[in-house]
Tab-separated table of C-alpha atoms in Angstrom:
chain	number	residue	atom	x	y	z
A	17	MET	CA	-15.779	31.799	-55.396
A	18	ARG	CA	-12.076	32.714	-55.461
A	19	VAL	CA	-12.649	35.160	-52.989
A	20	ILE	CA	-14.153	33.431	-50.684
A	21	GLY	CA	-11.710	30.527	-51.058
A	22	ARG	CA	-8.815	33.115	-50.441
A	23	GLN	CA	-10.600	34.242	-47.329
A	24	PHE	CA	-11.014	30.934	-46.321
A	25	GLY	CA	-7.249	30.602	-46.595
A	26	VAL	CA	-6.387	33.307	-44.503
A	27	ALA	CA	-8.925	32.678	-42.051
A	28	LEU	CA	-7.176	28.849	-42.000
A	29	LEU	CA	-3.713	30.852	-41.742
A	30	VAL	CA	-4.839	33.048	-38.919
A	31	ALA	CA	-6.435	29.919	-36.919
A	32	SER	CA	-3.312	27.751	-37.465
A	33	GLY	CA	-1.228	30.538	-36.456
A	34	LEU	CA	-3.267	31.339	-33.289
A	35	VAL	CA	-2.993	27.395	-32.537
A	36	SER	CA	0.656	27.594	-32.930
A	37	ALA	CA	0.929	30.626	-30.714
A	38	ALA	CA	-1.209	28.611	-28.008
A	39	ALA	CA	0.701	25.912	-28.283
A	40	ALA	CA	4.296	27.691	-28.020
A	41	ALA	CA	2.657	29.587	-25.119
A	42	LEU	CA	4.344	27.464	-22.386
A	43	ALA	CA	7.734	27.417	-24.009
A	44	GLY	CA	10.397	29.334	-22.089
A	45	THR	CA	8.428	29.112	-19.151
A	46	ALA	CA	8.488	26.980	-15.687
A	47	ALA	CA	6.587	24.143	-16.358
A	48	PRO	CA	3.740	24.194	-14.188
A	49	ASP	CA	3.899	21.590	-10.946
A	50	PHE	CA	1.199	19.173	-10.364
A	51	VAL	CA	0.339	15.970	-8.763
A	52	LEU	CA	-1.750	13.241	-10.082
A	53	LYS	CA	-2.430	9.756	-9.849
A	54	GLY	CA	-1.256	7.108	-11.448
A	55	VAL	CA	-2.809	4.017	-12.712
A	56	ASN	CA	-0.084	1.506	-10.372
A	57	GLY	CA	-1.550	3.513	-7.400
A	58	ARG	CA	1.281	5.910	-6.853
A	59	ASN	CA	1.026	9.531	-6.915
A	60	PHE	CA	2.935	11.633	-9.302
A	61	ARG	CA	4.340	14.848	-8.586
A	62	LEU	CA	6.176	16.934	-11.279
A	63	SER	CA	8.649	18.967	-9.310
A	64	GLU	CA	9.766	15.642	-7.516
A	65	TYR	CA	11.731	15.047	-11.182
A	66	ARG	CA	13.534	18.154	-11.089
A	67	GLY	CA	17.352	17.564	-12.483
A	68	GLN	CA	15.920	14.951	-15.255
A	69	VAL	CA	14.288	15.545	-18.498
A	70	VAL	CA	10.512	15.057	-18.657
A	71	LEU	CA	8.585	13.935	-21.542
A	72	LEU	CA	4.817	14.582	-20.774
A	73	SER	CA	2.313	13.100	-23.314
A	74	PHE	CA	-1.367	14.054	-22.875
A	75	GLY	CA	-4.048	12.086	-24.838
A	76	ALA	CA	-6.857	9.873	-24.343
A	77	SER	CA	-7.673	6.045	-24.898
A	78	TRP	CA	-10.424	7.192	-27.588
A	79	CYS	CA	-7.477	9.050	-29.680
A	80	GLY	CA	-5.908	6.680	-32.349
A	81	ASP	CA	-3.072	8.669	-32.687
A	82	CYS	CA	-2.286	9.199	-28.765
A	83	ARG	CA	-2.219	4.945	-28.881
A	84	SER	CA	-0.131	5.012	-31.719
A	85	GLN	CA	2.264	7.542	-29.942
A	86	LEU	CA	2.429	5.775	-26.613
A	87	GLU	CA	3.651	2.696	-28.398
A	88	GLU	CA	6.260	4.008	-30.219
A	89	LEU	CA	7.206	6.090	-27.104
A	90	GLY	CA	6.999	2.732	-25.084
A	91	GLU	CA	9.836	1.286	-27.428
A	92	LEU	CA	11.913	4.251	-26.992
A	93	TYR	CA	11.449	4.480	-23.112
A	94	ASP	CA	13.095	1.370	-22.061
A	95	ARG	CA	16.867	2.714	-24.308
A	96	TYR	CA	16.664	6.483	-22.466
A	97	ALA	CA	15.001	5.626	-19.128
A	98	GLY	CA	18.625	4.882	-17.536
A	99	ALA	CA	20.155	7.942	-19.043
A	100	GLY	CA	17.815	10.251	-17.175
A	101	LEU	CA	14.769	10.870	-19.617
A	102	GLU	CA	11.478	10.422	-17.498
A	103	MET	CA	8.282	9.846	-19.843
A	104	VAL	CA	4.831	10.294	-18.521
A	105	ALA	CA	1.231	10.030	-20.104
A	106	ILE	CA	-1.272	11.831	-19.155
A	107	SER	CA	-4.856	10.556	-19.938
A	108	LEU	CA	-7.843	12.648	-19.739
A	109	ASP	CA	-10.383	10.016	-20.167
A	110	ARG	CA	-13.376	10.681	-17.449
A	111	ASP	CA	-13.512	7.044	-16.513
A	112	PHE	CA	-10.873	5.635	-14.472
A	113	ASP	CA	-11.026	2.267	-15.913
A	114	ASP	CA	-10.489	3.058	-19.306
A	115	VAL	CA	-7.163	4.517	-18.315
A	116	ALA	CA	-6.474	1.839	-16.417
A	117	ASP	CA	-7.243	-0.604	-19.323
A	118	THR	CA	-5.253	1.252	-22.043
A	119	ALA	CA	-2.525	1.517	-19.715
A	120	ALA	CA	-2.364	-2.357	-19.287
A	121	GLN	CA	-2.731	-2.975	-22.933
A	122	LEU	CA	0.180	-0.543	-23.971
A	123	ASP	CA	2.250	-1.379	-21.268
A	124	THR	CA	4.469	1.260	-21.947
A	125	GLY	CA	6.903	1.052	-18.782
A	126	PHE	CA	6.319	4.774	-17.606
A	127	PRO	CA	3.745	5.587	-15.438
A	128	THR	CA	0.211	6.556	-16.935
A	129	LEU	CA	-1.489	9.373	-14.677
A	130	HIS	CA	-5.183	9.960	-14.685
A	131	ASP	CA	-6.061	13.907	-14.862
A	132	ALA	CA	-9.485	13.308	-13.934
A	133	GLY	CA	-11.036	16.974	-13.627
A	134	GLY	CA	-8.763	18.042	-16.659
A	135	ALA	CA	-7.067	20.608	-14.425
A	136	THR	CA	-3.670	19.521	-15.434
A	137	ALA	CA	-4.594	19.673	-19.272
A	138	GLU	CA	-5.950	23.625	-18.430
A	139	LEU	CA	-2.834	24.541	-16.784
A	140	TYR	CA	-0.561	23.340	-20.072
A	141	GLN	CA	-3.087	25.025	-22.284
A	142	VAL	CA	-3.884	21.375	-23.981
A	143	ASN	CA	-6.120	22.244	-26.879
A	144	ARG	CA	-5.313	19.164	-29.084
A	145	MET	CA	-4.107	15.725	-28.582
A	146	PRO	CA	-1.748	14.120	-28.789
A	147	TYR	CA	0.228	17.165	-27.329
A	148	VAL	CA	3.815	16.457	-25.736
A	149	VAL	CA	5.851	18.780	-23.643
A	150	LEU	CA	9.237	18.316	-23.340
A	151	ILE	CA	10.995	20.037	-19.669
A	152	ASP	CA	14.325	20.103	-19.335
A	153	GLN	CA	16.632	19.700	-15.861
A	154	ASP	CA	15.757	22.614	-14.794
A	155	GLY	CA	11.921	22.564	-15.007
A	156	ILE	CA	11.519	24.804	-17.927
A	157	VAL	CA	9.473	23.808	-20.788
A	158	ARG	CA	11.530	23.631	-24.007
A	159	ASP	CA	9.548	22.036	-26.875
A	160	GLU	CA	5.607	21.452	-27.215
A	161	PHE	CA	4.657	19.184	-29.982
A	162	THR	CA	1.228	18.700	-31.160
A	163	GLY	CA	-0.382	15.741	-33.361
A	164	PHE	CA	1.401	12.748	-34.614
A	165	SER	CA	2.854	10.268	-37.325
A	166	LYS	CA	4.411	7.304	-37.018
A	167	GLY	CA	8.383	7.820	-36.390
A	168	GLU	CA	8.009	11.233	-35.012
A	169	GLY	CA	9.067	9.628	-31.404
A	170	SER	CA	12.449	9.541	-32.833
A	171	ARG	CA	12.371	13.202	-33.084
A	172	TYR	CA	11.422	13.842	-29.472
A	173	VAL	CA	13.519	11.846	-28.009
A	174	ASP	CA	16.603	13.340	-30.288
A	175	GLN	CA	15.178	16.590	-28.661
A	176	ALA	CA	15.499	15.068	-25.289
A	177	ARG	CA	19.074	13.633	-25.988
A	178	THR	CA	19.998	17.494	-26.731
A	179	LEU	CA	18.318	18.388	-23.321
A	180	LEU	CA	20.141	15.725	-21.533
A	181	ALA	CA	23.394	16.636	-22.810
A	182	GLU	CA	23.292	20.245	-21.464
M	16	MET	CA	56.919	56.948	-15.574
M	17	ARG	CA	53.893	56.463	-13.136
M	18	LYS	CA	54.151	52.650	-14.178
M	19	LEU	CA	57.639	52.160	-12.712
M	20	PRO	CA	56.779	51.914	-8.790
M	21	TRP	CA	54.006	49.312	-10.018
M	22	VAL	CA	56.760	47.144	-11.859
M	23	PHE	CA	58.617	47.489	-8.728
M	24	ILE	CA	56.065	46.086	-6.606
M	25	ALA	CA	55.437	43.202	-9.080
M	26	VAL	CA	59.193	42.331	-8.966
M	27	LEU	CA	59.386	42.636	-5.116
M	28	LEU	CA	56.127	39.899	-5.242
M	29	SER	CA	57.481	37.492	-7.193
M	30	LEU	CA	60.445	37.428	-5.325
M	31	PRO	CA	59.349	35.227	-2.669
M	32	ALA	CA	57.739	32.595	-4.929
M	33	ALA	CA	61.188	32.517	-6.968
M	34	ALA	CA	62.931	32.275	-3.779
M	35	GLN	CA	60.678	29.588	-2.537
M	36	ASP	CA	61.044	27.502	-5.573
M	37	ALA	CA	64.726	28.207	-5.557
M	38	ALA	CA	65.164	26.808	-1.870
M	39	PRO	CA	66.050	23.190	-2.390
M	40	GLY	CA	69.239	24.091	-4.663
M	41	VAL	CA	71.085	27.335	-4.762
M	42	GLN	CA	72.777	26.356	-7.856
M	43	ASP	CA	68.944	25.770	-9.448
M	44	VAL	CA	68.183	29.386	-9.220
M	45	ALA	CA	69.321	30.365	-12.532
M	46	THR	CA	67.363	27.435	-14.188
M	47	ASP	CA	64.268	27.969	-11.861
M	48	ALA	CA	64.017	31.552	-12.319
M	49	PRO	CA	61.923	31.631	-15.603
M	50	ARG	CA	59.574	28.732	-14.075
M	51	ALA	CA	58.912	30.825	-11.174
M	52	ALA	CA	57.138	33.301	-13.322
M	53	PRO	CA	54.219	30.737	-14.634
M	54	ALA	CA	54.022	29.218	-11.060
M	55	PHE	CA	53.377	32.732	-9.908
M	56	ALA	CA	50.661	33.102	-12.347
M	57	ALA	CA	48.979	29.980	-11.648
M	58	ALA	CA	49.393	30.477	-8.154
M	59	ALA	CA	47.812	34.153	-8.478
M	60	SER	CA	45.085	32.630	-10.905
M	61	ASP	CA	44.209	29.920	-8.248
M	62	VAL	CA	43.940	32.715	-5.197
M	63	SER	CA	41.458	34.869	-7.618
M	64	ALA	CA	39.433	31.728	-8.789
M	65	ARG	CA	39.278	30.878	-5.138
M	66	THR	CA	38.125	34.384	-4.107
M	67	LEU	CA	35.515	34.731	-7.101
M	68	ASP	CA	34.065	31.401	-5.884
M	69	GLU	CA	33.745	32.956	-2.421
M	70	GLU	CA	32.076	35.822	-3.467
M	71	VAL	CA	29.766	33.535	-5.883
M	72	GLN	CA	28.856	32.155	-2.698
M	73	GLU	CA	28.290	34.939	-0.309
M	74	LEU	CA	25.989	36.545	-3.189
M	75	LYS	CA	24.357	32.961	-3.418
M	76	GLN	CA	23.935	33.212	0.561
M	77	LEU	CA	22.633	36.905	-0.040
M	78	ALA	CA	19.992	35.907	-2.525
M	79	VAL	CA	18.724	32.891	0.158
M	80	ASP	CA	18.819	35.144	2.931
M	81	LEU	CA	17.012	37.805	0.928
M	82	ASN	CA	14.433	35.287	-0.435
M	83	ARG	CA	13.766	33.676	3.279
M	84	ASP	CA	13.094	37.385	4.389
M	85	LEU	CA	10.760	38.059	1.315
M	86	PHE	CA	8.982	34.900	2.187
M	87	LEU	CA	8.251	35.640	5.759
M	88	LEU	CA	7.117	39.438	5.143
M	89	GLU	CA	5.026	37.736	2.543
M	90	GLU	CA	3.700	35.523	4.946
M	91	GLU	CA	3.084	38.124	7.487
M	92	LEU	CA	1.049	40.187	4.906
M	93	LEU	CA	-0.909	37.370	3.678
M	94	PHE	CA	-1.529	35.854	6.917
M	95	PRO	CA	-1.495	38.076	10.202
M	96	ALA	CA	-1.026	36.565	13.071
M	97	SER	CA	-4.014	37.579	14.593
M	98	THR	CA	-6.174	35.568	11.592
M	99	GLN	CA	-3.635	33.058	10.881
M	100	VAL	CA	-4.558	29.420	11.208
M	101	ALA	CA	-1.740	26.387	9.901
M	102	ILE	CA	-2.486	23.134	9.852
M	103	PHE	CA	0.291	20.515	9.743
M	104	VAL	CA	0.626	16.700	9.225
M	105	SER	CA	2.950	14.265	11.095
M	106	MET	CA	3.826	10.508	11.350
M	107	ASP	CA	4.160	8.591	14.383
M	108	VAL	CA	5.423	5.073	13.226
M	109	GLY	CA	2.504	4.718	10.757
M	110	GLU	CA	2.889	1.046	9.699
M	111	PHE	CA	-0.421	0.179	9.485
M	112	PHE	CA	-1.381	2.941	7.342
M	113	ALA	CA	-0.095	3.989	3.938
M	114	LEU	CA	-0.792	7.470	3.530
M	115	ASP	CA	-2.305	8.752	-0.056
M	116	SER	CA	-4.090	11.784	0.639
M	117	VAL	CA	-5.388	14.250	2.909
M	118	GLU	CA	-8.428	16.330	2.825
M	119	ILE	CA	-9.229	19.222	4.924
M	120	LYS	CA	-12.559	21.012	5.660
M	121	LEU	CA	-12.837	24.122	7.649
M	122	ASP	CA	-16.385	25.225	8.577
M	123	ASP	CA	-17.422	22.806	6.357
M	124	LYS	CA	-15.609	24.158	3.054
M	125	ASP	CA	-12.821	22.323	1.177
M	126	VAL	CA	-9.660	24.439	2.064
M	127	THR	CA	-7.087	21.488	0.782
M	128	ASN	CA	-7.072	18.367	-0.798
M	129	TYR	CA	-3.469	16.961	-1.118
M	130	LEU	CA	-2.045	14.091	-2.633
M	131	TYR	CA	1.365	12.218	-1.326
M	132	THR	CA	4.072	10.502	-3.330
M	133	GLU	CA	6.442	8.108	-1.972
M	134	ARG	CA	9.081	10.311	-1.322
M	135	GLU	CA	6.655	12.725	0.478
M	136	VAL	CA	5.595	9.976	2.855
M	137	ASP	CA	8.886	8.601	3.296
M	138	ALA	CA	9.829	12.159	4.472
M	139	LEU	CA	7.072	12.099	7.262
M	140	HIS	CA	8.052	8.927	8.212
M	141	ARG	CA	11.535	10.225	9.156
M	142	GLY	CA	9.889	12.635	11.158
M	143	GLY	CA	9.211	15.528	8.646
M	144	VAL	CA	6.524	17.819	9.423
M	145	GLN	CA	4.354	19.363	6.672
M	146	ARG	CA	2.081	22.337	6.632
M	147	VAL	CA	-0.649	21.388	4.575
M	148	TYR	CA	-2.402	24.301	4.954
M	149	VAL	CA	-2.150	27.876	5.815
M	150	GLY	CA	-4.931	30.685	5.892
M	151	ASN	CA	-7.298	32.832	7.679
M	152	LEU	CA	-9.907	32.669	9.965
M	153	ARG	CA	-11.419	35.202	12.390
M	154	ALA	CA	-11.771	34.730	16.050
M	155	GLY	CA	-14.422	32.693	17.142
M	156	GLU	CA	-15.135	28.882	17.254
M	157	HIS	CA	-14.589	26.790	13.923
M	158	GLU	CA	-14.726	23.232	13.149
M	159	LEU	CA	-11.965	21.246	11.495
M	160	VAL	CA	-12.567	18.071	9.622
M	161	ALA	CA	-9.670	15.982	8.035
M	162	PHE	CA	-9.945	12.966	6.075
M	163	PHE	CA	-7.161	10.534	5.415
M	164	THR	CA	-7.065	8.052	2.646
M	165	GLY	CA	-5.043	5.381	2.011
M	166	GLU	CA	-4.043	1.510	2.377
M	167	GLY	CA	-4.762	0.254	5.753
M	168	THR	CA	-3.600	-3.341	7.102
M	169	TYR	CA	-4.238	-6.289	4.732
M	170	GLU	CA	-3.831	-3.775	1.697
M	171	ARG	CA	-7.697	-2.463	2.212
M	172	ASP	CA	-8.518	0.953	0.918
M	173	TYR	CA	-9.163	2.953	4.167
M	174	ARG	CA	-10.646	6.322	4.677
M	175	ARG	CA	-11.145	7.730	8.135
M	176	GLY	CA	-11.888	11.231	9.321
M	177	ALA	CA	-10.937	13.084	12.267
M	178	THR	CA	-12.869	16.063	13.654
M	179	ILE	CA	-11.904	19.052	16.123
M	180	THR	CA	-13.767	21.960	17.108
M	181	PHE	CA	-11.601	24.831	18.292
M	182	GLU	CA	-11.537	28.305	19.547
M	183	LYS	CA	-9.496	30.872	17.426
M	184	GLY	CA	-8.088	33.451	19.557
M	185	ILE	CA	-6.194	36.614	18.586
M	186	GLY	CA	-2.896	35.016	18.208
M	187	PRO	CA	-2.030	32.196	15.433
M	188	LYS	CA	-3.426	28.628	15.589
M	189	PHE	CA	-1.305	26.037	14.693
M	190	ILE	CA	-3.228	22.215	14.446
M	191	GLU	CA	-1.179	19.058	13.804
M	192	LEU	CA	-2.720	16.074	12.488
M	193	THR	CA	-0.793	12.907	13.521
M	194	ILE	CA	-0.773	9.548	12.198
M	195	SER	CA	-0.137	7.118	14.431
M	196	ASP	CA	-0.513	3.258	15.306
M	197	GLU	CA	-2.532	1.488	17.352
M	198	GLU	CA	-0.841	-1.777	18.096
M	199	ASP	CA	-3.415	-3.284	20.167
M	200	LYS	CA	-5.952	-3.323	17.177
M	201	LEU	CA	-3.630	-3.151	14.437
M	202	GLN	CA	-5.385	0.059	13.164
M	203	PRO	CA	-3.974	3.419	12.471
M	204	VAL	CA	-4.990	6.047	14.934
M	205	PHE	CA	-5.413	9.728	13.601
M	206	LEU	CA	-4.908	12.625	16.585
M	207	VAL	CA	-5.687	16.142	16.428
M	208	ARG	CA	-3.705	18.282	18.724
M	209	GLU	CA	-4.089	22.338	19.016
M	210	TRP	CA	-0.974	24.143	19.473
M	211	GLU	CA	-0.845	27.962	20.365
């Protein structure tokens, strides 16, 4: 049993290593450009936000942590939007109405986009949700965060503030 | 001993600066002499900074030129003139239509589906012409179908198609899709033009 337990532990470590390696694969590289339709009817192209720090949050309406994260980010958004921080929620829901309903409920203040075919999630190698990507003013991916626990939003914002000060 | 001529040249060079500073009053020469050296150093560093800045600008320009040449070379290799077909989108007024996307099919095959942001639409309104697609086609007859999606008059969703059958010769083929207004009917018009 001990051997099995150890093997399981090693497998878990390897697996977690693989996951983190995959998650950190984009850090330091140019953020892939994309254009997506927003629930407000406007289209959003990432490259148009060069010169600003951009926080992308990938999630879905059925993901509880994603909703909690967006609620927290919504509270922080008003404070930092004027400073040059742009936040964007990217929903991987299949149904546009689900995305629109969730956006209306949360009323975050920042754009919610619909990645209907999942092409953008694929570009960003999203394998867990919520997944946050921080992009600096030069369009380089600087940080990635997976999962969410209450209060973690301020961690993203602290990191974003560092990027804003560069 | 070999350093001596350089010291002499440096002293000679510093003389005009010192003389300039001393010009307002001869009696100030003695007091201004120590001040002239930092002034000369500041001027020299200013000149060297300017030269450095000019060099940086020149290098930047060279990099831009090189990048353009590479781009043109790449274009020529990827899309030779004999097979090249390029499609452009432009807007003439466009008051009755808020453009959202353009979908293009060539010979019944989707070649591009472009979503426009507000800034891009604004650029088109201001006279910009966008190359929405460039590809290769063999000589002969081809069909292009373009679907324009957006918002028409009275904020109604609007989707309209425009078709053109064109002959591709041995030279490059340029096709322009223009969104225009038909004021009598308060409707948008989608025009397709061929350029050789």
